[in-house]
mmCIF file of C-alpha atoms in Angstrom:
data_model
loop_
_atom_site.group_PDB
_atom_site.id
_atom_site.type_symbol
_atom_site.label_atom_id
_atom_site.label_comp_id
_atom_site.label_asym_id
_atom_site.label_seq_id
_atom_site.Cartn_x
_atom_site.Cartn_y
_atom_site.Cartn_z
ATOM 1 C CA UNK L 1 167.173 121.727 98.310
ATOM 2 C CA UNK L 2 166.545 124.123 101.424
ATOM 3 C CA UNK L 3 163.468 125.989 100.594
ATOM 4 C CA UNK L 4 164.056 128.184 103.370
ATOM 5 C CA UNK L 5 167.453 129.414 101.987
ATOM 6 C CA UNK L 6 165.743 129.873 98.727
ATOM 7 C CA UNK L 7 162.794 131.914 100.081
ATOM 8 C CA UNK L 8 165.354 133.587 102.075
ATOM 9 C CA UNK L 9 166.763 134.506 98.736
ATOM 10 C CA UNK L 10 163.730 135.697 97.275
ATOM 11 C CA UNK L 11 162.089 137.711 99.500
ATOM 12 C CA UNK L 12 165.974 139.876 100.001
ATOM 13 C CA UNK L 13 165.642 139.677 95.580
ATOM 14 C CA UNK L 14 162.558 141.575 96.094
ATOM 15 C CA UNK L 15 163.339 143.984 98.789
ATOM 16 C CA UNK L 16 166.819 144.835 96.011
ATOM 17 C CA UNK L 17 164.124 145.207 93.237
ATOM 18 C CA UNK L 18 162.218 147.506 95.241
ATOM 19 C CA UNK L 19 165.283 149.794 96.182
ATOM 20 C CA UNK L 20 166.101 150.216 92.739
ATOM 21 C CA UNK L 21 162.517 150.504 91.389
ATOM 22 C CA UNK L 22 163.321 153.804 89.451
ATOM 23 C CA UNK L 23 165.391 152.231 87.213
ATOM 24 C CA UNK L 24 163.055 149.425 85.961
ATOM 25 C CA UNK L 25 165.719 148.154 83.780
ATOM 26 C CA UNK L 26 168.160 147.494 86.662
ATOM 27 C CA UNK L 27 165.415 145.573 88.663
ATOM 28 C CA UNK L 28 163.969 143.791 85.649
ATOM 29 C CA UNK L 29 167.693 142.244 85.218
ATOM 30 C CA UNK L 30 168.059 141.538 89.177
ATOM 31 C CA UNK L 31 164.818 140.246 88.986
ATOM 32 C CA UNK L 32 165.595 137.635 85.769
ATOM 33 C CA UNK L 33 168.742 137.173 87.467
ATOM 34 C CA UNK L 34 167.598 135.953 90.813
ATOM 35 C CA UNK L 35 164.612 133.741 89.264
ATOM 36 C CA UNK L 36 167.263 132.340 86.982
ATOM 37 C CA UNK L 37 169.473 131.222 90.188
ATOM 38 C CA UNK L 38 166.011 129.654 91.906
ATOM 39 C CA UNK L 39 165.340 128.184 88.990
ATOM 40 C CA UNK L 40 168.351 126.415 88.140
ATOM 41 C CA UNK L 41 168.551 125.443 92.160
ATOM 42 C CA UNK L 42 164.953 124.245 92.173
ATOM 43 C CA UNK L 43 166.024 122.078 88.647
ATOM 44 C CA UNK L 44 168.931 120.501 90.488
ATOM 45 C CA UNK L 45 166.838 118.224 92.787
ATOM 46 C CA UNK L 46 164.697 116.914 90.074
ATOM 47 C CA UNK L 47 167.739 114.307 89.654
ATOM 48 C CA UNK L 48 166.335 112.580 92.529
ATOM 49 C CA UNK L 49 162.569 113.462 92.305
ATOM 50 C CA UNK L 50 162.966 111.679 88.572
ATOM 51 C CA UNK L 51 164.607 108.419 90.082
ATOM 52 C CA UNK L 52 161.569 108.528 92.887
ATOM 53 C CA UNK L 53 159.119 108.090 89.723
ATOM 54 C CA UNK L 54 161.005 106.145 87.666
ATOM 55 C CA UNK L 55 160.663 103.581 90.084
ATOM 56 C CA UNK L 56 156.603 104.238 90.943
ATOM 57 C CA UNK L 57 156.325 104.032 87.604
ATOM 58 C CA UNK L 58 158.107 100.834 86.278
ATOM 59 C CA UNK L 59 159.678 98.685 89.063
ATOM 60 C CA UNK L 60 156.102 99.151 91.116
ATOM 61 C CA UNK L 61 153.809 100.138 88.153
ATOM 62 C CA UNK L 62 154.874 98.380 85.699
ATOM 63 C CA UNK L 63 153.285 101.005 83.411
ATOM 64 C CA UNK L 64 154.171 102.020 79.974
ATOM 65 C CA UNK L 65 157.385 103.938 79.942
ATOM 66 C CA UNK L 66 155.222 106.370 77.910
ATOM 67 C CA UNK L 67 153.255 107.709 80.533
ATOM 68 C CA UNK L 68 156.270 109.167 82.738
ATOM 69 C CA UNK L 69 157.759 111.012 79.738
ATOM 70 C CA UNK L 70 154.142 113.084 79.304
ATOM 71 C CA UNK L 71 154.175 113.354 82.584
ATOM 72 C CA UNK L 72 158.004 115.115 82.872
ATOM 73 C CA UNK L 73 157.037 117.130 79.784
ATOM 74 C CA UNK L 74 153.783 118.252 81.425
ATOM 75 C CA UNK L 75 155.858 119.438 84.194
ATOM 76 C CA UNK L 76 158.231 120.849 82.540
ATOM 77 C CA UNK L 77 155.836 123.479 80.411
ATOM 78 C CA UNK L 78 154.214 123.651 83.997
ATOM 79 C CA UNK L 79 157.334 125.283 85.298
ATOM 80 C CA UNK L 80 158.913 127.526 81.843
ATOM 81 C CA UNK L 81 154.962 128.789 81.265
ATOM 82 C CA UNK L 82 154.962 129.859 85.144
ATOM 83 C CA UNK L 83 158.544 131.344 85.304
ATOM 84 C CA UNK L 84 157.807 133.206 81.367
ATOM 85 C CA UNK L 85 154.799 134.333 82.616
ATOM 86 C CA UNK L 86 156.123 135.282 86.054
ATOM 87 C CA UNK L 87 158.454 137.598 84.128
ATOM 88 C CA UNK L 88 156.245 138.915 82.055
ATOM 89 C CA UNK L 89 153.902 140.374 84.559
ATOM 90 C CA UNK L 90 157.074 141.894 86.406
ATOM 91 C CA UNK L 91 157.684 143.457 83.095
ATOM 92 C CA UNK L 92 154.214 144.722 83.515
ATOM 93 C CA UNK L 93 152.715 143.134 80.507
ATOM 94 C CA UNK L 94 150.022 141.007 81.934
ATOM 95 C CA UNK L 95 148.594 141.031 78.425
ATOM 96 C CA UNK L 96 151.521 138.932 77.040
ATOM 97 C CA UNK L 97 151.714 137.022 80.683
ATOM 98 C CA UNK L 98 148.176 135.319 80.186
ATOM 99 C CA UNK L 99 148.922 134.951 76.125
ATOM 100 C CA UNK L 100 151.974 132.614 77.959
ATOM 101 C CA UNK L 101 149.978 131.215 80.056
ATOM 102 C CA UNK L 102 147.357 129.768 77.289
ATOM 103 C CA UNK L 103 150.039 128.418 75.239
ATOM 104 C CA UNK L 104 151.422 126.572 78.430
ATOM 105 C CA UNK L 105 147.749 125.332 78.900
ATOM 106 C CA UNK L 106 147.376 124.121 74.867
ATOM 107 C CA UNK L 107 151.095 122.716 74.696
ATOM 108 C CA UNK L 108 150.454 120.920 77.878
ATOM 109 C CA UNK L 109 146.595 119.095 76.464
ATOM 110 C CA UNK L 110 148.392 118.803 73.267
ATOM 111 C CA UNK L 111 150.884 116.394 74.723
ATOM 112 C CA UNK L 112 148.801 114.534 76.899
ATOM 113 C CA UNK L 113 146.177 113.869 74.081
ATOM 114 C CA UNK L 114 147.804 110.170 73.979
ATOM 115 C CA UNK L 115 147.106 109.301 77.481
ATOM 116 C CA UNK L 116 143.545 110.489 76.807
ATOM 117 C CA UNK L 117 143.280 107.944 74.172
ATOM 118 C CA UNK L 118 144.654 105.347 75.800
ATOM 119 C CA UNK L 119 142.157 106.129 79.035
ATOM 120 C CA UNK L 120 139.472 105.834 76.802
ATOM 121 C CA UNK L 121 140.572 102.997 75.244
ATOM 122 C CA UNK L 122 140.766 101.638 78.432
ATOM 123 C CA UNK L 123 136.760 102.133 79.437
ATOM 124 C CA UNK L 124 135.912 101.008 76.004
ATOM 125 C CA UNK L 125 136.877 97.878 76.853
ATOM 126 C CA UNK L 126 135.939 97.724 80.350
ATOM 127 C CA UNK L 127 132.094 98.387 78.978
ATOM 128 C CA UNK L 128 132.193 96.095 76.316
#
């Protein structure tokens, strides 16, 4: 992944979505449109960033398989809460944007509730 190419691409996005700005409709689809393409470009070099962890977390870990699917979830309702969000402030509903962004935050605690158990777990029987 070339993050300058993709900045590249954003910032000439924006400067389209700010020629058009009268017609909010046409800029609110260039806009979806050209997060849509970073998205899906950022989401192609996971592949290797997955393999990278897969083998911190079990061939040098040796920790509970577990752990590295909250921690791929986690980052996935990271990246969908930021990008929903993202659009909905474009759309100019900030209201809705931080509504997004507190169901990102309660989805993501919600899932890693079982590593919280098993952390405390973990000092429970360290102190006894």
């Amino acid at each position: 992944m070339n993050i300058v190419i993709i900045c590249a691409f954003a910032v000439v996005s924006a400067v389209m979505c700010k020629t058009v700005n009268n017609d909010r409709s046409i800029a609110l689809v260039l806009t979806l449109a050209a997060s849509a393409v970073i998205f899906l470009k950022a989401a192609a070099s996971m592949s290797g960033i997955i393999a990278q962890m897969r083998s911190l977390f079990f061939v040098q870990g040796g920790t509970d398989p577990e752990y590295m699917r909250i921690l791929l979830k986690g980052l996935g309702i990271c990246y969908i809460t930021s990008f929903a969000s993202g659009i909905c402030r474009d759309s100019g509903e900030s209201t809705l944007a931080e509504q997004t962004v507190l169901a990102g935050k309660t989805a993501l605690l919600l899932i890693a509730l079982p590593m919280l158990e098993s952390l405390i777990g973990i000092v429970k029987t360290l102190l006894m």
